Amino acid sequence: MDLNPNDLVGVSFWLVSAALLAATAFFFLERSNVSSKWRTSLTLSGLVTGIAFWHYLYMRGVWVETGTSPTVFRYIDWLLTVPLLIVEFYLILKAVTNVSSSLFYKLFLGSLVMLVFGYLGESGNMGAMPAFILSMAAWIYIIYELWAGEGAKAKNASNSASVQSAYQTMMYIVIFGWAVYPLGYFFGYLGGGADEGTLNLIYNLADFINKILFGVIIWGAAMKDSASH
Ligand SMILES: *C/C=C(C)/C=C/C=C(C)/C=C/C1=C(C)CCCC1(C)C
């Protein structure tokens, strides 16, 4: 099916797909411009945008053909990319300081709990409200670990200004950039309001920030740190 030029939501799926593909190429190509300890972080960023690109092709198809939300594809995408994004905190800290592997498990499990309850709520396998509360609790737990828990302690103990500033910006993305999704869930399922087109437009913009910009911040820290050694 052709893309209707008046279909803003469809066009946003196309634009974000193209940006995700370009970002994937960028992160993999830039691996050779940073020191070796940063390469895994860039690989992960490239995997996140690559996985999302693949899902966007299908999500755009669902939207263009049916005009409905591609919820299942979105959740499969989140299930793969969100744990990878959150593990980036562990990796950038590990590049410059000693950090216990328990931080890795806490962030990883926290993100899984957040998404599983979100899906149970959206798919109708669980009440929308209890699922929302449990998912919110997991997200708040992640923020706590990053802001004041083990992640914050490791960040403060590291002597790398580039990692500290990247960590800070990434944490704000997890707080403000990620807040778009629970707001969407809230208005979509509990507040009884937002139409599917608006919701998808907002989700697509949020994905651009939370997947591409997030990787670009890590790339910036990696370039700075690599140049100073
Ligand atoms: C690339 C995709 C990203 C970063 C997706 C992030 C998704 C979330 C932070 C979703 C969070 C939710 C809650 C905190 C409560 C309601 C249910 C969710 C799953 C929408």
PDB file of C-alpha atoms and ligand atoms in Angstrom:
ATOM      1  CA  MET A   1       0.000   0.000   0.000  1.00  0.00           C
ATOM      2  CA  ASP A   2       1.110   3.561  -0.715  1.00  0.00           C
ATOM      3  CA  LEU A   3       1.779   6.110   1.951  1.00  0.00           C
ATOM      4  CA  ASN A   4      -0.872   8.836   2.022  1.00  0.00           C
ATOM      5  CA  PRO A   5       0.913  12.243   2.194  1.00  0.00           C
ATOM      6  CA  ASN A   6      -1.775  13.467   4.629  1.00  0.00           C
ATOM      7  CA  ASP A   7      -1.132  10.575   7.000  1.00  0.00           C
ATOM      8  CA  LEU A   8       1.154  12.333   9.497  1.00  0.00           C
ATOM      9  CA  VAL A   9       1.455   9.262  11.692  1.00  0.00           C
ATOM     10  CA  GLY A  10       2.420   7.080   8.707  1.00  0.00           C
ATOM     11  CA  VAL A  11       5.009   9.668   7.635  1.00  0.00           C
ATOM     12  CA  SER A  12       6.445   9.708  11.187  1.00  0.00           C
ATOM     13  CA  PHE A  13       6.869   5.904  11.005  1.00  0.00           C
ATOM     14  CA  TRP A  14       8.822   6.377   7.757  1.00  0.00           C
ATOM     15  CA  LEU A  15      11.003   9.178   9.104  1.00  0.00           C
ATOM     16  CA  VAL A  16      11.895   7.350  12.297  1.00  0.00           C
ATOM     17  CA  SER A  17      12.591   4.142  10.309  1.00  0.00           C
ATOM     18  CA  ALA A  18      15.080   5.999   8.101  1.00  0.00           C
ATOM     19  CA  ALA A  19      16.706   7.677  11.106  1.00  0.00           C
ATOM     20  CA  LEU A  20      17.020   4.321  12.915  1.00  0.00           C
ATOM     21  CA  LEU A  21      18.705   2.742   9.889  1.00  0.00           C
ATOM     22  CA  ALA A  22      21.145   5.658   9.555  1.00  0.00           C
ATOM     23  CA  ALA A  23      21.892   5.596  13.297  1.00  0.00           C
ATOM     24  CA  THR A  24      22.603   1.854  13.141  1.00  0.00           C
ATOM     25  CA  ALA A  25      25.168   2.351  10.365  1.00  0.00           C
ATOM     26  CA  PHE A  26      26.666   5.298  12.246  1.00  0.00           C
ATOM     27  CA  PHE A  27      27.146   3.464  15.572  1.00  0.00           C
ATOM     28  CA  PHE A  28      28.759   0.425  13.942  1.00  0.00           C
ATOM     29  CA  LEU A  29      31.053   2.535  11.740  1.00  0.00           C
ATOM     30  CA  GLU A  30      32.127   4.689  14.698  1.00  0.00           C
ATOM     31  CA  ARG A  31      33.298   1.656  16.695  1.00  0.00           C
ATOM     32  CA  SER A  32      36.751   1.996  15.147  1.00  0.00           C
ATOM     33  CA  ASN A  33      37.043   5.662  16.221  1.00  0.00           C
ATOM     34  CA  VAL A  34      36.816   4.973  19.979  1.00  0.00           C
ATOM     35  CA  SER A  35      39.130   3.127  22.345  1.00  0.00           C
ATOM     36  CA  SER A  36      38.476  -0.597  22.758  1.00  0.00           C
ATOM     37  CA  LYS A  37      36.744  -0.408  26.163  1.00  0.00           C
ATOM     38  CA  TRP A  38      33.953   1.694  24.584  1.00  0.00           C
ATOM     39  CA  ARG A  39      33.257  -0.574  21.627  1.00  0.00           C
ATOM     40  CA  THR A  40      30.694  -2.798  23.354  1.00  0.00           C
ATOM     41  CA  SER A  41      28.657   0.300  24.283  1.00  0.00           C
ATOM     42  CA  LEU A  42      28.544   1.420  20.648  1.00  0.00           C
ATOM     43  CA  THR A  43      27.712  -2.124  19.499  1.00  0.00           C
ATOM     44  CA  LEU A  44      24.773  -2.147  21.905  1.00  0.00           C
ATOM     45  CA  SER A  45      23.565   1.247  20.652  1.00  0.00           C
ATOM     46  CA  GLY A  46      23.699  -0.074  17.088  1.00  0.00           C
ATOM     47  CA  LEU A  47      21.813  -3.238  18.063  1.00  0.00           C
ATOM     48  CA  VAL A  48      19.085  -1.168  19.735  1.00  0.00           C
ATOM     49  CA  THR A  49      18.507   1.031  16.677  1.00  0.00           C
ATOM     50  CA  GLY A  50      18.861  -1.981  14.332  1.00  0.00           C
ATOM     51  CA  ILE A  51      16.258  -4.033  16.227  1.00  0.00           C
ATOM     52  CA  ALA A  52      13.939  -1.014  16.345  1.00  0.00           C
ATOM     53  CA  PHE A  53      14.393  -0.374  12.602  1.00  0.00           C
ATOM     54  CA  TRP A  54      13.290  -3.933  11.878  1.00  0.00           C
ATOM     55  CA  HIS A  55      10.179  -3.547  14.046  1.00  0.00           C
ATOM     56  CA  TYR A  56       9.361  -0.122  12.598  1.00  0.00           C
ATOM     57  CA  LEU A  57       9.061  -1.636   9.128  1.00  0.00           C
ATOM     58  CA  TYR A  58       6.285  -3.917  10.440  1.00  0.00           C
ATOM     59  CA  MET A  59       4.702  -1.274  12.697  1.00  0.00           C
ATOM     60  CA  ARG A  60       4.445   1.133   9.770  1.00  0.00           C
ATOM     61  CA  GLY A  61       2.791  -1.616   7.716  1.00  0.00           C
ATOM     62  CA  VAL A  62       0.181  -2.269  10.419  1.00  0.00           C
ATOM     63  CA  TRP A  63      -0.546   1.438  10.749  1.00  0.00           C
ATOM     64  CA  VAL A  64      -0.769   2.169   6.995  1.00  0.00           C
ATOM     65  CA  GLU A  65      -2.953  -0.859   6.273  1.00  0.00           C
ATOM     66  CA  THR A  66      -5.273  -0.850   9.285  1.00  0.00           C
ATOM     67  CA  GLY A  67      -5.009   2.583  10.944  1.00  0.00           C
ATOM     68  CA  THR A  68      -4.655   0.873  14.334  1.00  0.00           C
ATOM     69  CA  SER A  69      -1.861   0.723  16.912  1.00  0.00           C
ATOM     70  CA  PRO A  70       0.808  -1.939  16.300  1.00  0.00           C
ATOM     71  CA  THR A  71       0.856  -2.800  20.022  1.00  0.00           C
ATOM     72  CA  VAL A  72       2.300  -6.321  19.815  1.00  0.00           C
ATOM     73  CA  PHE A  73       5.188  -5.258  17.562  1.00  0.00           C
ATOM     74  CA  ARG A  74       5.899  -2.320  19.877  1.00  0.00           C
ATOM     75  CA  TYR A  75       6.087  -4.530  22.945  1.00  0.00           C
ATOM     76  CA  ILE A  76       8.331  -7.110  21.270  1.00  0.00           C
ATOM     77  CA  ASP A  77      10.592  -4.214  20.263  1.00  0.00           C
ATOM     78  CA  TRP A  78      10.591  -2.813  23.811  1.00  0.00           C
ATOM     79  CA  LEU A  79      11.237  -6.225  25.337  1.00  0.00           C
ATOM     80  CA  LEU A  80      14.441  -6.484  23.301  1.00  0.00           C
ATOM     81  CA  THR A  81      15.653  -2.889  23.253  1.00  0.00           C
ATOM     82  CA  VAL A  82      14.822  -1.538  26.741  1.00  0.00           C
ATOM     83  CA  PRO A  83      16.994  -4.066  28.654  1.00  0.00           C
ATOM     84  CA  LEU A  84      19.824  -3.322  26.191  1.00  0.00           C
ATOM     85  CA  LEU A  85      19.432   0.433  26.745  1.00  0.00           C
ATOM     86  CA  ILE A  86      19.416   0.148  30.516  1.00  0.00           C
ATOM     87  CA  VAL A  87      22.471  -2.123  30.522  1.00  0.00           C
ATOM     88  CA  GLU A  88      24.366   0.741  28.838  1.00  0.00           C
ATOM     89  CA  PHE A  89      24.584   2.429  32.252  1.00  0.00           C
ATOM     90  CA  TYR A  90      26.437  -0.583  33.603  1.00  0.00           C
ATOM     91  CA  LEU A  91      28.718  -0.682  30.549  1.00  0.00           C
ATOM     92  CA  ILE A  92      29.771   2.976  30.532  1.00  0.00           C
ATOM     93  CA  LEU A  93      30.559   2.752  34.264  1.00  0.00           C
ATOM     94  CA  LYS A  94      32.489  -0.465  33.727  1.00  0.00           C
ATOM     95  CA  ALA A  95      34.607   1.289  31.085  1.00  0.00           C
ATOM     96  CA  VAL A  96      36.013   3.709  33.668  1.00  0.00           C
ATOM     97  CA  THR A  97      35.576   2.255  37.177  1.00  0.00           C
ATOM     98  CA  ASN A  98      34.893  -0.892  39.245  1.00  0.00           C
ATOM     99  CA  VAL A  99      31.212  -1.691  39.330  1.00  0.00           C
ATOM    100  CA  SER A 100      29.558  -4.792  40.768  1.00  0.00           C
ATOM    101  CA  SER A 101      27.599  -7.080  38.448  1.00  0.00           C
ATOM    102  CA  SER A 102      24.604  -6.802  40.815  1.00  0.00           C
ATOM    103  CA  LEU A 103      23.891  -3.398  39.232  1.00  0.00           C
ATOM    104  CA  PHE A 104      23.582  -5.161  35.885  1.00  0.00           C
ATOM    105  CA  TYR A 105      21.036  -7.669  37.259  1.00  0.00           C
ATOM    106  CA  LYS A 106      19.022  -5.052  39.150  1.00  0.00           C
ATOM    107  CA  LEU A 107      18.609  -2.811  36.084  1.00  0.00           C
ATOM    108  CA  PHE A 108      17.969  -5.727  33.743  1.00  0.00           C
ATOM    109  CA  LEU A 109      15.324  -7.354  35.954  1.00  0.00           C
ATOM    110  CA  GLY A 110      13.732  -3.994  36.775  1.00  0.00           C
ATOM    111  CA  SER A 111      13.226  -3.262  33.074  1.00  0.00           C
ATOM    112  CA  LEU A 112      11.756  -6.738  32.421  1.00  0.00           C
ATOM    113  CA  VAL A 113       9.252  -6.429  35.290  1.00  0.00           C
ATOM    114  CA  MET A 114       8.240  -2.975  34.020  1.00  0.00           C
ATOM    115  CA  LEU A 115       7.524  -4.292  30.504  1.00  0.00           C
ATOM    116  CA  VAL A 116       5.873  -7.595  31.431  1.00  0.00           C
ATOM    117  CA  PHE A 117       3.277  -5.844  33.588  1.00  0.00           C
ATOM    118  CA  GLY A 118       2.793  -3.186  30.906  1.00  0.00           C
ATOM    119  CA  TYR A 119       2.049  -5.890  28.347  1.00  0.00           C
ATOM    120  CA  LEU A 120      -0.266  -7.829  30.689  1.00  0.00           C
ATOM    121  CA  GLY A 121      -2.222  -4.614  31.184  1.00  0.00           C
ATOM    122  CA  GLU A 122      -2.378  -3.603  27.513  1.00  0.00           C
ATOM    123  CA  SER A 123      -3.284  -7.079  26.286  1.00  0.00           C
ATOM    124  CA  GLY A 124      -6.130  -7.403  28.787  1.00  0.00           C
ATOM    125  CA  ASN A 125      -4.569 -10.328  30.689  1.00  0.00           C
ATOM    126  CA  MET A 126      -4.553  -8.251  33.837  1.00  0.00           C
ATOM    127  CA  GLY A 127      -6.490  -5.230  35.091  1.00  0.00           C
ATOM    128  CA  ALA A 128      -5.145  -2.051  33.472  1.00  0.00           C
ATOM    129  CA  MET A 129      -4.783  -0.288  36.827  1.00  0.00           C
ATOM    130  CA  PRO A 130      -2.911  -2.911  38.925  1.00  0.00           C
ATOM    131  CA  ALA A 131      -0.627  -3.597  35.932  1.00  0.00           C
ATOM    132  CA  PHE A 132       0.059   0.137  35.644  1.00  0.00           C
ATOM    133  CA  ILE A 133       0.936   0.431  39.339  1.00  0.00           C
ATOM    134  CA  LEU A 134       3.331  -2.553  39.300  1.00  0.00           C
ATOM    135  CA  SER A 135       4.985  -1.368  36.086  1.00  0.00           C
ATOM    136  CA  MET A 136       5.351   2.152  37.508  1.00  0.00           C
ATOM    137  CA  ALA A 137       6.939   0.716  40.666  1.00  0.00           C
ATOM    138  CA  ALA A 138       9.593  -1.052  38.571  1.00  0.00           C
ATOM    139  CA  TRP A 139      10.340   2.126  36.589  1.00  0.00           C
ATOM    140  CA  ILE A 140      10.655   4.147  39.817  1.00  0.00           C
ATOM    141  CA  TYR A 141      12.963   1.464  41.212  1.00  0.00           C
ATOM    142  CA  ILE A 142      15.214   1.805  38.132  1.00  0.00           C
ATOM    143  CA  ILE A 143      15.306   5.590  38.603  1.00  0.00           C
ATOM    144  CA  TYR A 144      16.148   5.137  42.292  1.00  0.00           C
ATOM    145  CA  GLU A 145      19.083   2.822  41.479  1.00  0.00           C
ATOM    146  CA  LEU A 146      20.414   5.329  38.952  1.00  0.00           C
ATOM    147  CA  TRP A 147      19.787   8.455  41.035  1.00  0.00           C
ATOM    148  CA  ALA A 148      20.800   7.346  44.547  1.00  0.00           C
ATOM    149  CA  GLY A 149      21.548   3.603  44.532  1.00  0.00           C
ATOM    150  CA  GLU A 150      24.428   1.488  43.291  1.00  0.00           C
ATOM    151  CA  GLY A 151      24.649   3.230  39.913  1.00  0.00           C
ATOM    152  CA  ALA A 152      24.966   6.683  41.476  1.00  0.00           C
ATOM    153  CA  LYS A 153      27.676   5.465  43.860  1.00  0.00           C
ATOM    154  CA  ALA A 154      29.736   3.962  41.052  1.00  0.00           C
ATOM    155  CA  LYS A 155      29.313   7.116  38.957  1.00  0.00           C
ATOM    156  CA  ASN A 156      30.492   9.336  41.828  1.00  0.00           C
ATOM    157  CA  ALA A 157      33.461   7.033  42.476  1.00  0.00           C
ATOM    158  CA  SER A 158      34.609   7.226  38.854  1.00  0.00           C
ATOM    159  CA  ASN A 159      37.055   9.950  37.921  1.00  0.00           C
ATOM    160  CA  SER A 160      35.829  10.397  34.392  1.00  0.00           C
ATOM    161  CA  ALA A 161      34.109  13.717  33.712  1.00  0.00           C
ATOM    162  CA  SER A 162      32.889  12.510  30.315  1.00  0.00           C
ATOM    163  CA  VAL A 163      31.213   9.427  31.827  1.00  0.00           C
ATOM    164  CA  GLN A 164      29.702  11.430  34.674  1.00  0.00           C
ATOM    165  CA  SER A 165      28.106  13.933  32.323  1.00  0.00           C
ATOM    166  CA  ALA A 166      26.896  11.210  29.931  1.00  0.00           C
ATOM    167  CA  TYR A 167      25.448   9.263  32.889  1.00  0.00           C
ATOM    168  CA  GLN A 168      23.592  12.355  34.069  1.00  0.00           C
ATOM    169  CA  THR A 169      22.091  13.092  30.649  1.00  0.00           C
ATOM    170  CA  MET A 170      21.152   9.431  30.101  1.00  0.00           C
ATOM    171  CA  MET A 171      19.450   9.398  33.515  1.00  0.00           C
ATOM    172  CA  TYR A 172      17.372  12.425  32.543  1.00  0.00           C
ATOM    173  CA  ILE A 173      16.344  10.607  29.374  1.00  0.00           C
ATOM    174  CA  VAL A 174      15.203   7.636  31.497  1.00  0.00           C
ATOM    175  CA  ILE A 175      13.183  10.025  33.676  1.00  0.00           C
ATOM    176  CA  PHE A 176      11.728  12.500  31.169  1.00  0.00           C
ATOM    177  CA  GLY A 177      12.059  10.741  27.807  1.00  0.00           C
ATOM    178  CA  TRP A 178      10.669   7.485  29.183  1.00  0.00           C
ATOM    179  CA  ALA A 179       7.827   9.262  31.008  1.00  0.00           C
ATOM    180  CA  VAL A 180       6.083   9.627  27.640  1.00  0.00           C
ATOM    181  CA  TYR A 181       5.207   5.897  27.573  1.00  0.00           C
ATOM    182  CA  PRO A 182       3.404   5.607  30.944  1.00  0.00           C
ATOM    183  CA  LEU A 183       1.598   8.869  30.116  1.00  0.00           C
ATOM    184  CA  GLY A 184       0.453   7.305  26.849  1.00  0.00           C
ATOM    185  CA  TYR A 185      -0.668   4.165  28.680  1.00  0.00           C
ATOM    186  CA  PHE A 186      -2.470   6.259  31.262  1.00  0.00           C
ATOM    187  CA  PHE A 187      -4.412   8.355  28.756  1.00  0.00           C
ATOM    188  CA  GLY A 188      -4.984   5.398  26.447  1.00  0.00           C
ATOM    189  CA  TYR A 189      -6.270   2.913  29.039  1.00  0.00           C
ATOM    190  CA  LEU A 190      -7.104   4.742  32.246  1.00  0.00           C
ATOM    191  CA  GLY A 191      -7.816   8.367  31.427  1.00  0.00           C
ATOM    192  CA  GLY A 192      -9.992   7.297  28.482  1.00  0.00           C
ATOM    193  CA  GLY A 193      -8.902   9.885  25.956  1.00  0.00           C
ATOM    194  CA  ALA A 194      -6.000   9.951  23.490  1.00  0.00           C
ATOM    195  CA  ASP A 195      -6.781   8.704  19.975  1.00  0.00           C
ATOM    196  CA  GLU A 196      -4.498   6.056  18.471  1.00  0.00           C
ATOM    197  CA  GLY A 197      -2.963   8.392  15.864  1.00  0.00           C
ATOM    198  CA  THR A 198      -1.818  10.968  18.418  1.00  0.00           C
ATOM    199  CA  LEU A 199      -0.507   8.213  20.671  1.00  0.00           C
ATOM    200  CA  ASN A 200       1.600   6.656  17.904  1.00  0.00           C
ATOM    201  CA  LEU A 201       2.944  10.028  16.794  1.00  0.00           C
ATOM    202  CA  ILE A 202       4.086  10.713  20.371  1.00  0.00           C
ATOM    203  CA  TYR A 203       5.558   7.199  20.810  1.00  0.00           C
ATOM    204  CA  ASN A 204       7.499   7.564  17.553  1.00  0.00           C
ATOM    205  CA  LEU A 205       8.984  10.889  18.608  1.00  0.00           C
ATOM    206  CA  ALA A 206       9.810   9.415  22.020  1.00  0.00           C
ATOM    207  CA  ASP A 207      11.577   6.450  20.387  1.00  0.00           C
ATOM    208  CA  PHE A 208      13.679   8.862  18.343  1.00  0.00           C
ATOM    209  CA  ILE A 209      14.906  10.531  21.543  1.00  0.00           C
ATOM    210  CA  ASN A 210      15.169   7.426  23.717  1.00  0.00           C
ATOM    211  CA  LYS A 211      16.935   5.221  21.201  1.00  0.00           C
ATOM    212  CA  ILE A 212      18.900   7.476  18.823  1.00  0.00           C
ATOM    213  CA  LEU A 213      19.738  10.461  21.031  1.00  0.00           C
ATOM    214  CA  PHE A 214      20.592   8.100  23.902  1.00  0.00           C
ATOM    215  CA  GLY A 215      23.169   6.365  21.665  1.00  0.00           C
ATOM    216  CA  VAL A 216      24.549   9.667  20.418  1.00  0.00           C
ATOM    217  CA  ILE A 217      25.209  10.771  24.023  1.00  0.00           C
ATOM    218  CA  ILE A 218      27.146   7.557  24.684  1.00  0.00           C
ATOM    219  CA  TRP A 219      29.072   8.039  21.445  1.00  0.00           C
ATOM    220  CA  GLY A 220      29.937  11.615  22.537  1.00  0.00           C
ATOM    221  CA  ALA A 221      31.262  10.413  25.914  1.00  0.00           C
ATOM    222  CA  ALA A 222      33.231   7.646  24.195  1.00  0.00           C
ATOM    223  CA  MET A 223      34.862  10.097  21.761  1.00  0.00           C
ATOM    224  CA  LYS A 224      35.784  12.520  24.540  1.00  0.00           C
ATOM    225  CA  ASP A 225      37.166   9.833  26.832  1.00  0.00           C
ATOM    226  CA  SER A 226      39.087   8.168  23.985  1.00  0.00           C
ATOM    227  CA  ALA A 227      40.695  11.489  22.986  1.00  0.00           C
ATOM    228  CA  SER A 228      41.865  12.167  26.542  1.00  0.00           C
ATOM    229  CA  HIS A 229      43.851   8.912  26.863  1.00  0.00           C
TER     230      HIS A 229
HETATM  231  C1  LIG B   1      12.881   2.292  22.946  1.00  0.00           C
HETATM  232  C2  LIG B   1      11.779   2.089  23.805  1.00  0.00           C
HETATM  233  C3  LIG B   1      11.708   2.494  25.113  1.00  0.00           C
HETATM  234  C4  LIG B   1      12.807   3.259  25.760  1.00  0.00           C
HETATM  235  C5  LIG B   1      10.508   2.152  25.836  1.00  0.00           C
HETATM  236  C6  LIG B   1      10.285   2.410  27.131  1.00  0.00           C
HETATM  237  C7  LIG B   1       9.053   2.040  27.747  1.00  0.00           C
HETATM  238  C8  LIG B   1       8.664   2.350  29.029  1.00  0.00           C
HETATM  239  C9  LIG B   1       9.534   3.133  29.946  1.00  0.00           C
HETATM  240  C10 LIG B   1       7.345   1.919  29.467  1.00  0.00           C
HETATM  241  C11 LIG B   1       6.851   2.089  30.715  1.00  0.00           C
HETATM  242  C12 LIG B   1       5.503   1.753  31.231  1.00  0.00           C
HETATM  243  C13 LIG B   1       5.209   2.155  32.535  1.00  0.00           C
HETATM  244  C14 LIG B   1       6.227   2.800  33.427  1.00  0.00           C
HETATM  245  C15 LIG B   1       3.849   1.977  33.151  1.00  0.00           C
HETATM  246  C16 LIG B   1       2.781   1.627  32.149  1.00  0.00           C
HETATM  247  C17 LIG B   1       3.223   0.590  31.192  1.00  0.00           C
HETATM  248  C18 LIG B   1       4.471   0.995  30.383  1.00  0.00           C
HETATM  249  C19 LIG B   1       5.042  -0.329  29.908  1.00  0.00           C
HETATM  250  C20 LIG B   1       4.008   1.842  29.200  1.00  0.00           C
END
